[in-house]
Coordinates of C-alpha atoms in Angstrom, one line a residue:
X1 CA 11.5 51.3 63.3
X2 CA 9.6 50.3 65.9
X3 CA 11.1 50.1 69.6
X4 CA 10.4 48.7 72.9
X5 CA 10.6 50.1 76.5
X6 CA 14.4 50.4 76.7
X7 CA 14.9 52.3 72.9
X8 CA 16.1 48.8 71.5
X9 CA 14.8 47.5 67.8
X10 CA 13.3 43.6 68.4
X11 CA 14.2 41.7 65.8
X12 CA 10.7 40.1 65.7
X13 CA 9.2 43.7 65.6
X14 CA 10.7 44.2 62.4
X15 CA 10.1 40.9 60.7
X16 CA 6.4 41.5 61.9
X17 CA 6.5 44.9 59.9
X18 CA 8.1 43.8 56.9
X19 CA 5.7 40.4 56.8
X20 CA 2.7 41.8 55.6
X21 CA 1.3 40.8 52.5
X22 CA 4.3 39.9 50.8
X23 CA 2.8 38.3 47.3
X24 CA 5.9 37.4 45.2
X25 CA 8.9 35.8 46.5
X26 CA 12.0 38.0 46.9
X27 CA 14.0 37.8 43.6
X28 CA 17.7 36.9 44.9
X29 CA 19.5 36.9 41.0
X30 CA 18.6 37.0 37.7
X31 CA 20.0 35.9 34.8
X32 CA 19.0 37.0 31.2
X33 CA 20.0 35.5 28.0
X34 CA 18.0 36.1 24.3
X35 CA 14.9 33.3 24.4
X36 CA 15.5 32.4 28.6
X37 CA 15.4 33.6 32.2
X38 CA 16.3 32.1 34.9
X39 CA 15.4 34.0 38.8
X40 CA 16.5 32.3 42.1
X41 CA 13.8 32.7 44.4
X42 CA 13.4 33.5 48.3
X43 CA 10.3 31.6 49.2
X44 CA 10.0 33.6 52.5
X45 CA 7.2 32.1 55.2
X46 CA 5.8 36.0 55.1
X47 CA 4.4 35.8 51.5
X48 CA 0.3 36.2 51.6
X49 CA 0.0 32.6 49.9
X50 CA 1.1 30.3 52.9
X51 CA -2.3 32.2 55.0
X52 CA -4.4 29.2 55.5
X53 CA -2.8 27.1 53.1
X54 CA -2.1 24.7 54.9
X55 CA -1.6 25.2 58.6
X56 CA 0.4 22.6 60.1
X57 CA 2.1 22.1 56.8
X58 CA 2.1 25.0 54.8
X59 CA 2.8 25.0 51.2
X60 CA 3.0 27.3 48.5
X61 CA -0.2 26.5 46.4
X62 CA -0.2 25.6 42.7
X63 CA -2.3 29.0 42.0
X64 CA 0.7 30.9 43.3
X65 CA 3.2 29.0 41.1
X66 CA 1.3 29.5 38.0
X67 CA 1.1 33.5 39.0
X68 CA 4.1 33.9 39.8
X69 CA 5.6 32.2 36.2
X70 CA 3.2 34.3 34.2
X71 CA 4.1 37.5 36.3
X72 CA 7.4 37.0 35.8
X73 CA 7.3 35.7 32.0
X74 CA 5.0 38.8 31.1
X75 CA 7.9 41.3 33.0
X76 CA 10.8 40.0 30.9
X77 CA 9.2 38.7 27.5
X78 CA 6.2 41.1 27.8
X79 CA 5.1 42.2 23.7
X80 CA 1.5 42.8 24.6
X81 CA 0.8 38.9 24.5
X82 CA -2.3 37.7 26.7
X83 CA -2.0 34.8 28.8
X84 CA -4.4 32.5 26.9
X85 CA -4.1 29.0 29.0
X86 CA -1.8 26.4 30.4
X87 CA -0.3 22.5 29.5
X88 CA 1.3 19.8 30.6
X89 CA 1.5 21.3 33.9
X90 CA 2.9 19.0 36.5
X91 CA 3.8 19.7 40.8
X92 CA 5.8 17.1 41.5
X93 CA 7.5 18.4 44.6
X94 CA 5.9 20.9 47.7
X95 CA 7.8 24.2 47.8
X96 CA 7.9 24.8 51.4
X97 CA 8.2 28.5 53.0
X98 CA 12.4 29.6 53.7
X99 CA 13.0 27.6 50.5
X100 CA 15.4 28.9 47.8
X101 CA 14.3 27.9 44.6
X102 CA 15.4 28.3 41.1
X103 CA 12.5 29.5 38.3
X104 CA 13.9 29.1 34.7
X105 CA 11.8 30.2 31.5
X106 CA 11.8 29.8 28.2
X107 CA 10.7 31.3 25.5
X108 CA 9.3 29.9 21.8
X109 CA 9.1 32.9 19.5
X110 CA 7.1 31.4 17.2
X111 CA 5.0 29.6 19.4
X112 CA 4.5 32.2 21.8
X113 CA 5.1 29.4 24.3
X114 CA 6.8 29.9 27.6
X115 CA 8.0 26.7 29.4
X116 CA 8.6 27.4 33.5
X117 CA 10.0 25.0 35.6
X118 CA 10.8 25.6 39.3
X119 CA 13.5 23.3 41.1
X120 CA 15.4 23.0 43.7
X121 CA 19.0 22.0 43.0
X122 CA 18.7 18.8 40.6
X123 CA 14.7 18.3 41.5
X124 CA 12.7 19.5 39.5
X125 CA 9.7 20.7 42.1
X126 CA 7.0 22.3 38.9
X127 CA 6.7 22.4 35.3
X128 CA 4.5 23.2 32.9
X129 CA 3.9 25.3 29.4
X130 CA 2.0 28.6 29.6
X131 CA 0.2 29.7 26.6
X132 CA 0.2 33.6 25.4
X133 CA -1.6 35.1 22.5

């Protein structure tokens, strides 16, 4: 760890070290069941997407969201299925950075269809429908 003059370990040392390029949010619990999967999420200010998006008001971007719900969808229902497109995708809330968030999929067998939906208590903040093939 690093250490200034007097042997001590600064806190902002440490976060500096830890912060760099961060590109998923930190996974606090998951919780598996047959066709769903639902992760609360550390949305920390370190992660790579807040980097000039938007400064003043950062926010994580839509790009990120979508990434982060097929990443995640691929790691739990993963059968070889390709990502083949996206629908009825709707941001209706900003997700700001030191936000916990909860991300909750589900799965259509036959469909292949894998509906996300991020929120934030009782709001939802993003939704959509990702496509696999």
């Amino acid at each position: 760890f690093p250490q200034n003059a007097m042997g001590k370990v600064v806190k902002k040392d440490l976060d500096d070290l830890f912060s760099q390029s961060i590109k998923s949010p930190i996974v606090i619990s998951k919780k598996v069941e047959e066709l769903s999967l639902e992760l609360v999420l550390d949305i920390s200010k370190t992660l790579a997407c807040f980097n000039g998006h938007f400064d003043g008001f950062p926010v994580v971007p839509g790009v990120a969201l979508i990434e982060w719900a097929i990443k995640y969808a691929q790691q739990e229902f993963g059968d070889g299925s390709v990502f083949a497109g996206m629908t009825q995708v709707k941001f209706q809330q900003f997700i700001k950075p030191n936000q916990i968030v909860h991300l909750q999929l589900e799965r259509n067998v036959d469909s292949r269809n894998i509906k996300f939906q991020y929120r934030n208590s009782d709001t939802i903040l993003s939704s959509g429908t990702l496509k696999f093939k």
